[in-house]
Amino acid sequence: MEIPPHLVDILRKARRVAVLTGAGVSAESGVPTFRDTLTGLWSQYRPEDLATPQAFLKDPRKVWEWYASRRERLSLAQPNPGHLALAEMEGHLPGFTLITQNVDGLHWRAGSRNVIELHGNLARVKCFQEGTVVEQWLDDGTIPPRCPSCGGMLRPDVVWFGEKLPPEALQHATRASQECQVFFSIGTSGVVEPAASLPYWASERGAVIVEVNPEHTPLTPHADFALHAPAGEALPILVKRTWGL
Ligand code: OAD
């Protein structure tokens, strides 16, 4: 695929870049997205049955086991060339912030370091009562397992619908979006707030908006550059064209 030469020039001159990723960047690692027709998780399950505090209270075993099955599937996934290209991009830029909606930890495993996990991380577990992260618990077959300190139910440390995002993560993400010169929106349908507003915060402050997504999204008409290609294909070419090694 062709990378617009003007985008290459802009990136070479850029000092501060912010990137927002969604499930699409992990699609080529075999991790299902949410809203892709047929293959998306929300086309097979109802989010309100699995990804809300009410769903968990109604059927904690079902919710715990669904997340455990996603964790299991994730253990087989590897970072793909899209993740790796973003990790390389970070090394070429004095200011680089990777804001992800994904809970799969693949950016960290690919080598990205300045990562903001807006929606938490599937590998972490916390107490439903106290909200504290729990590293170890008694595995006596009770599902969901219980908090060692208060006996409350344990839950995945991910943001559910209707819940607030981790305030610090959101603050850092908003600031990075407002201070960057180039903002990438990669592999996200851009329909879930407040993440979906970040590119608009960036654009309002004069940032160049680049979207990488095979499909059209609500952001596409507002993007300065729209690369209609899979992230695993477009990003390595973009990094090579810009900082070619
Ligand atoms: P979605 O499933 O809504 O959107 C995935 C996007 O990735 C779509 O626009 C696809 O076109 C695109 N896509 C698919 N394959 C791609 C590829 N190889 N390269 C690039 N793009 C590709 O997932 P998100 O936008 O991440 O939150 O969803 C946002 C949030 O909604 C998630 O964090 C999750 C979900 O419910 C919670 O559960 C709280």
Coordinates of C-alpha atoms in Angstrom, one line a residue, residues 15-155:
R15 CA 8.3 15.6 18.1
R16 CA 5.2 14.5 20.0
V17 CA 2.9 11.7 18.7
A18 CA -0.1 10.2 20.4
V19 CA -1.7 6.9 19.3
L20 CA -5.1 5.5 20.2
T21 CA -5.6 1.8 19.5
G22 CA -8.6 -0.4 19.6
A23 CA -9.4 -4.1 19.1
G24 CA -8.5 -3.9 15.4
V25 CA -4.8 -3.7 16.1
S26 CA -5.0 -7.1 17.8
A27 CA -7.2 -8.7 15.1
E28 CA -4.2 -10.0 13.2
S29 CA -3.0 -11.7 16.5
G30 CA -6.2 -13.7 16.4
V31 CA -7.9 -11.7 19.2
P32 CA -11.6 -11.1 18.3
T33 CA -12.8 -7.5 17.9
F34 CA -16.1 -6.4 19.4
R35 CA -18.1 -5.0 16.5
D36 CA -16.9 -6.6 13.4
T37 CA -19.9 -8.3 11.9
L38 CA -20.1 -12.0 12.5
T39 CA -16.7 -12.3 14.2
G40 CA -17.0 -9.5 16.7
L41 CA -17.6 -10.5 20.4
W42 CA -20.7 -8.3 20.6
S43 CA -22.3 -10.0 17.6
Q44 CA -22.1 -13.3 19.5
Y45 CA -22.8 -12.1 23.0
R46 CA -24.8 -9.3 24.6
P47 CA -22.4 -6.9 26.3
E48 CA -25.1 -6.2 28.9
D49 CA -25.0 -9.9 29.9
L50 CA -21.2 -10.0 30.3
A51 CA -19.5 -6.6 30.6
T52 CA -21.5 -4.7 33.3
P53 CA -21.4 -4.8 37.1
Q54 CA -25.1 -5.8 37.0
A55 CA -24.3 -8.8 34.8
F56 CA -21.6 -9.8 37.2
L57 CA -23.9 -9.6 40.2
K58 CA -26.6 -11.4 38.4
D59 CA -24.3 -14.3 37.3
P60 CA -20.8 -14.0 38.6
R61 CA -19.8 -17.5 37.6
K62 CA -20.8 -16.9 33.9
V63 CA -19.0 -13.5 33.7
W64 CA -15.8 -14.8 35.5
E65 CA -15.7 -17.9 33.2
W66 CA -16.2 -15.7 30.0
Y67 CA -13.3 -13.5 31.0
A68 CA -11.2 -16.6 31.9
S69 CA -11.9 -18.0 28.4
R70 CA -10.8 -14.7 26.9
R71 CA -7.6 -14.8 29.1
E72 CA -7.0 -18.4 28.0
R73 CA -7.3 -17.5 24.3
L74 CA -5.1 -14.5 24.8
S75 CA -2.3 -16.7 26.2
L76 CA -1.9 -18.2 22.7
A77 CA -1.8 -14.7 21.0
Q78 CA 1.4 -13.0 19.9
P79 CA 2.0 -9.4 19.1
N80 CA 1.6 -8.9 15.4
P81 CA 3.6 -6.6 13.0
G82 CA 1.3 -3.7 13.8
H83 CA 2.1 -3.9 17.5
L84 CA 5.8 -4.2 16.7
A85 CA 5.8 -1.2 14.3
L86 CA 4.2 0.9 17.1
A87 CA 6.9 -0.2 19.5
E88 CA 9.6 0.8 16.9
M89 CA 7.9 4.1 16.3
E90 CA 8.1 4.9 20.0
G91 CA 11.9 4.6 19.8
H92 CA 12.1 7.1 16.9
L93 CA 10.2 9.9 18.7
P94 CA 11.1 12.2 21.6
G95 CA 7.5 12.3 22.7
F96 CA 5.3 9.2 22.1
T97 CA 2.2 8.1 24.0
L98 CA 0.3 4.9 23.2
I99 CA -3.3 5.0 24.5
T100 CA -5.1 1.7 24.2
Q101 CA -8.7 0.6 24.7
N102 CA -7.4 -3.0 24.5
V103 CA -7.1 -5.1 27.7
D104 CA -4.9 -7.8 26.0
G105 CA -1.5 -6.4 27.1
L106 CA -0.1 -7.1 23.6
H107 CA 1.4 -3.6 23.2
W108 CA 3.6 -4.1 26.3
R109 CA 4.6 -7.6 25.1
A110 CA 5.6 -6.0 21.7
G111 CA 8.0 -3.7 23.5
S112 CA 5.9 -0.5 23.8
R113 CA 6.6 1.2 27.1
N114 CA 4.7 4.5 27.4
V115 CA 1.3 2.7 27.3
I116 CA -1.9 4.0 28.9
E117 CA -4.5 1.2 29.4
L118 CA -7.8 3.1 29.4
H119 CA -9.9 0.0 29.9
G120 CA -7.7 -2.0 32.2
N121 CA -6.0 -5.3 31.6
L122 CA -7.5 -8.8 31.4
A123 CA -4.4 -10.3 33.1
R124 CA -5.1 -8.3 36.3
V125 CA -7.8 -9.3 38.9
K126 CA -9.3 -7.1 41.5
C127 CA -11.7 -7.4 44.5
F128 CA -15.3 -6.5 43.5
Q129 CA -15.8 -5.0 47.0
E130 CA -12.6 -3.1 47.7
G131 CA -11.5 -2.4 44.1
T132 CA -7.9 -3.4 45.0
V133 CA -5.8 -5.5 42.6
V134 CA -5.2 -9.0 43.9
E135 CA -2.1 -10.9 42.9
Q136 CA -2.8 -14.2 44.6
W137 CA -5.9 -16.0 45.9
L138 CA -6.8 -19.4 47.3
D139 CA -7.8 -21.6 44.3
D140 CA -10.2 -23.9 46.0
G141 CA -12.5 -24.3 43.0
T142 CA -14.8 -21.5 44.2
I143 CA -15.9 -19.5 41.1
P144 CA -15.4 -16.6 41.1
P145 CA -12.5 -16.9 43.6
R146 CA -12.7 -14.8 46.8
C147 CA -10.6 -11.9 47.9
P148 CA -8.1 -13.0 50.5
S149 CA -8.6 -9.9 52.6
C150 CA -12.3 -9.3 52.7
G151 CA -13.8 -12.5 51.2
G152 CA -15.6 -10.5 48.5
M153 CA -15.8 -11.9 44.9
L154 CA -12.8 -11.3 42.6
R155 CA -13.4 -9.8 39.1

